[in-house]
mmCIF file of C-alpha atoms in Angstrom:
data_model
loop_
_atom_site.group_PDB
_atom_site.id
_atom_site.type_symbol
_atom_site.label_atom_id
_atom_site.label_comp_id
_atom_site.label_asym_id
_atom_site.label_seq_id
_atom_site.Cartn_x
_atom_site.Cartn_y
_atom_site.Cartn_z
ATOM 1 C CA MET A 1 104.501 61.510 89.813
ATOM 2 C CA SER A 2 103.268 59.850 86.647
ATOM 3 C CA LYS A 3 101.929 61.584 83.674
ATOM 4 C CA THR A 4 98.441 60.209 84.105
ATOM 5 C CA THR A 5 98.329 61.609 87.781
ATOM 6 C CA MET A 6 99.687 65.054 86.500
ATOM 7 C CA ALA A 7 97.062 65.033 83.769
ATOM 8 C CA MET A 8 94.182 64.245 86.102
ATOM 9 C CA ALA A 9 95.409 66.897 88.659
ATOM 10 C CA PHE A 10 95.509 69.455 85.652
ATOM 11 C CA ALA A 11 92.067 68.532 84.635
ATOM 12 C CA VAL A 12 90.647 68.927 88.191
ATOM 13 C CA MET A 13 92.322 72.171 88.695
ATOM 14 C CA LEU A 14 91.067 73.419 85.351
ATOM 15 C CA THR A 15 87.637 72.377 86.021
ATOM 16 C CA ALA A 16 87.590 73.921 89.426
ATOM 17 C CA GLY A 17 89.028 77.322 87.962
ATOM 18 C CA MET A 18 86.292 77.346 85.439
ATOM 19 C CA ALA A 19 83.475 76.688 87.904
ATOM 20 C CA THR A 20 84.900 79.506 90.157
ATOM 21 C CA ALA A 21 85.008 81.900 87.206
ATOM 22 C CA ASN A 22 81.476 81.100 86.076
ATOM 23 C CA ALA A 23 80.273 81.543 89.591
ATOM 24 C CA GLN A 24 81.945 84.973 89.863
ATOM 25 C CA THR A 25 80.735 86.291 86.396
ATOM 26 C CA ALA A 26 77.228 84.841 86.469
ATOM 27 C CA ALA A 27 74.673 87.534 85.981
ATOM 28 C CA PRO A 28 71.906 87.724 88.560
ATOM 29 C CA THR A 29 68.479 86.408 87.605
ATOM 30 C CA PRO A 30 66.639 89.602 86.127
ATOM 31 C CA ARG A 31 63.367 90.522 87.918
ATOM 32 C CA ALA A 32 60.298 91.281 86.015
ATOM 33 C CA GLU A 33 60.712 94.679 84.169
ATOM 34 C CA VAL A 34 57.978 97.268 84.381
ATOM 35 C CA THR A 35 57.170 97.869 80.721
ATOM 36 C CA THR A 36 54.876 100.808 81.043
ATOM 37 C CA ASN A 37 54.831 104.192 82.963
ATOM 38 C CA HIS A 38 51.166 104.221 83.769
ATOM 39 C CA LEU A 39 48.190 102.195 84.895
ATOM 40 C CA LEU A 40 46.798 99.742 82.407
ATOM 41 C CA ALA A 41 43.181 98.980 81.886
ATOM 42 C CA GLY A 42 42.016 96.879 84.735
ATOM 43 C CA GLN A 43 44.750 97.619 87.018
ATOM 44 C CA ILE A 44 44.107 99.172 90.482
ATOM 45 C CA ARG A 45 46.357 100.918 92.945
ATOM 46 C CA VAL A 46 46.585 99.353 96.478
ATOM 47 C CA SER A 47 45.803 102.943 97.729
ATOM 48 C CA GLU A 48 42.452 102.826 96.126
ATOM 49 C CA MET A 49 41.713 99.561 97.886
ATOM 50 C CA ALA A 50 42.783 100.383 101.509
ATOM 51 C CA GLY A 51 39.799 101.616 103.371
ATOM 52 C CA ALA A 52 37.405 101.241 100.430
ATOM 53 C CA ALA A 53 33.928 100.085 101.127
ATOM 54 C CA VAL A 54 33.011 96.396 100.518
ATOM 55 C CA TYR A 55 29.454 95.172 99.731
ATOM 56 C CA ASP A 56 27.854 91.813 100.173
ATOM 57 C CA ASN A 57 25.882 89.803 97.498
ATOM 58 C CA GLN A 58 22.799 91.820 98.377
ATOM 59 C CA THR A 59 24.529 95.206 97.684
ATOM 60 C CA GLN A 60 24.560 96.048 101.294
ATOM 61 C CA LYS A 61 27.839 97.614 102.626
ATOM 62 C CA ILE A 62 29.395 95.198 105.097
ATOM 63 C CA GLY A 63 32.609 96.937 105.926
ATOM 64 C CA SER A 64 35.900 98.004 104.299
ATOM 65 C CA ILE A 65 39.207 96.765 103.066
ATOM 66 C CA LYS A 66 41.570 96.946 106.188
ATOM 67 C CA ASP A 67 44.902 95.491 104.888
ATOM 68 C CA ILE A 68 46.405 93.578 101.983
ATOM 69 C CA ILE A 69 48.832 90.743 102.786
ATOM 70 C CA LEU A 70 51.678 89.830 100.418
ATOM 71 C CA ASP A 71 53.463 86.534 100.365
ATOM 72 C CA PRO A 72 57.339 86.522 100.140
ATOM 73 C CA ASP A 73 56.959 86.338 96.347
ATOM 74 C CA GLY A 74 55.131 89.622 96.247
ATOM 75 C CA ARG A 75 51.662 87.961 95.318
ATOM 76 C CA VAL A 76 48.506 88.879 97.211
ATOM 77 C CA ALA A 77 48.033 86.235 99.861
ATOM 78 C CA ALA A 78 44.871 87.784 101.510
ATOM 79 C CA VAL A 79 42.699 90.766 101.683
ATOM 80 C CA VAL A 80 41.623 91.580 105.021
ATOM 81 C CA LEU A 81 38.174 92.952 105.515
ATOM 82 C CA ASN A 82 37.004 94.996 108.493
ATOM 83 C CA VAL A 83 33.523 93.697 108.662
ATOM 84 C CA LYS A 84 30.821 95.287 110.662
ATOM 85 C CA GLY A 85 28.990 93.457 113.456
ATOM 86 C CA THR A 86 25.422 93.474 114.447
ATOM 87 C CA PHE A 87 23.925 96.854 114.303
ATOM 88 C CA GLY A 88 27.423 98.106 113.130
ATOM 89 C CA LEU A 89 28.652 98.142 116.676
ATOM 90 C CA SER A 90 31.353 95.642 116.851
ATOM 91 C CA ARG A 91 33.968 95.044 114.094
ATOM 92 C CA ARG A 92 36.159 92.126 113.334
ATOM 93 C CA TYR A 93 38.783 91.253 110.718
ATOM 94 C CA VAL A 94 38.184 88.553 108.215
ATOM 95 C CA ALA A 95 40.742 87.449 105.453
ATOM 96 C CA LEU A 96 39.614 86.406 101.968
ATOM 97 C CA GLY A 97 41.511 85.412 98.905
ATOM 98 C CA VAL A 98 41.858 88.121 96.297
ATOM 99 C CA GLY A 99 39.773 85.921 93.993
ATOM 100 C CA ASP A 100 36.780 86.168 96.320
ATOM 101 C CA LEU A 101 36.797 89.889 96.035
ATOM 102 C CA LYS A 102 34.913 90.993 92.662
ATOM 103 C CA ILE A 103 36.090 94.469 91.364
ATOM 104 C CA SER A 104 34.107 96.645 89.091
ATOM 105 C CA ASN A 105 35.302 99.818 87.731
ATOM 106 C CA SER A 106 32.576 102.321 88.454
ATOM 107 C CA ALA A 107 33.349 105.955 88.318
ATOM 108 C CA PRO A 108 35.024 107.648 90.048
ATOM 109 C CA LYS A 109 36.247 104.779 92.226
ATOM 110 C CA PRO A 110 36.323 100.973 91.989
ATOM 111 C CA ARG A 111 33.487 99.153 93.754
ATOM 112 C CA PHE A 112 34.450 96.043 95.777
ATOM 113 C CA THR A 113 31.831 93.183 96.223
ATOM 114 C CA VAL A 114 32.162 89.615 97.908
ATOM 115 C CA CYS A 115 29.855 86.636 96.999
ATOM 116 C CA LEU A 116 29.237 86.237 100.668
ATOM 117 C CA SER A 117 26.369 87.371 102.980
ATOM 118 C CA ARG A 118 26.891 89.512 105.944
ATOM 119 C CA ASP A 119 25.888 86.657 108.121
ATOM 120 C CA GLN A 120 28.621 84.290 106.503
ATOM 121 C CA LEU A 121 31.287 87.150 106.992
ATOM 122 C CA ARG A 122 30.093 87.564 110.615
ATOM 123 C CA THR A 123 30.536 83.816 111.429
ATOM 124 C CA ALA A 124 33.921 83.536 109.345
ATOM 125 C CA GLN A 125 37.107 82.904 111.317
ATOM 126 C CA THR A 126 38.657 86.182 112.659
ATOM 127 C CA TYR A 127 41.985 87.210 111.217
ATOM 128 C CA ASP A 128 44.549 88.417 113.750
ATOM 129 C CA LEU A 129 46.542 91.316 112.181
ATOM 130 C CA HIS A 130 49.007 91.217 115.194
ATOM 131 C CA GLU A 131 49.795 87.449 115.327
ATOM 132 C CA ALA A 132 52.500 86.176 113.035
ATOM 133 C CA LYS A 133 52.350 82.290 112.747
ATOM 134 C CA LEU A 134 55.867 80.854 112.150
ATOM 135 C CA ASN A 135 55.561 77.214 110.936
ATOM 136 C CA GLY A 136 58.135 74.913 112.408
ATOM 137 C CA THR A 137 59.534 77.266 114.955
ATOM 138 C CA SER A 138 59.139 77.427 118.670
ATOM 139 C CA THR A 139 60.336 80.964 119.060
ATOM 140 C CA PRO A 140 57.654 83.645 118.669
ATOM 141 C CA PRO A 141 58.347 86.679 116.605
ATOM 142 C CA PRO A 142 59.273 89.998 118.351
ATOM 143 C CA PRO A 143 56.224 91.698 119.617
ATOM 144 C CA ASP A 144 54.718 94.402 117.273
ATOM 145 C CA ASP A 145 53.699 97.428 119.313
ATOM 146 C CA ARG A 146 52.298 99.308 116.428
ATOM 147 C CA PRO A 147 48.507 99.347 116.201
ATOM 148 C CA PRO A 148 46.960 98.403 112.854
ATOM 149 C CA PRO A 149 46.303 101.357 110.429
ATOM 150 C CA ALA A 150 43.242 103.240 111.431
ATOM 151 C CA ASP A 151 39.895 102.616 109.553
ATOM 152 C CA ARG A 152 38.505 105.074 107.225
ATOM 153 C CA GLU A 153 34.813 105.745 107.585
ATOM 154 C CA ASP A 154 33.101 106.157 104.213
#
C-alpha cells in the first residue's frame, strides 16, 4: 500500500471518528425555558377559557369556548366555539383563529368577544371535534369513542 493511500485512509478514519464523537456528545437543542413562577400581565390560563362565555360584536352572548386546538409545535391553531342556534335550541361548533378572539381583562374573569355577528357564526362552517383529517394518507385514524367534554352553562 502506498504512503498516499495510507494517508488518505487515515484521514477518512479520523474524520469519521470525529463525526461519530460529535454526534454522540452533541447536546440536545434546549427548549424555551420558563423564566417566571407566576402569570404575567396579559396572560390567561386555558382553564379560564374553556367553557367561558363568548359575546358577538353587539355584546350578545353567542355561546362558549368549547375547546382549544394546539398544533404540533404547541401554538394555538384554533379556538372552537360552541355557538347557540336559533332560539338557543341547537348548538354547533365553529373554529376561529386565536386572533379572531378579543380578550379583555374585566374583573373577576376575562371577557371573550368575536368581531362576528351571531348570524355570521350560525352560517360559518361547522367544526367536527371527532374527525381527524390526515393529509396524504388513505388510512383513517383509530376511532375516538370518547365524547367531547361537556359544556358548561353560564
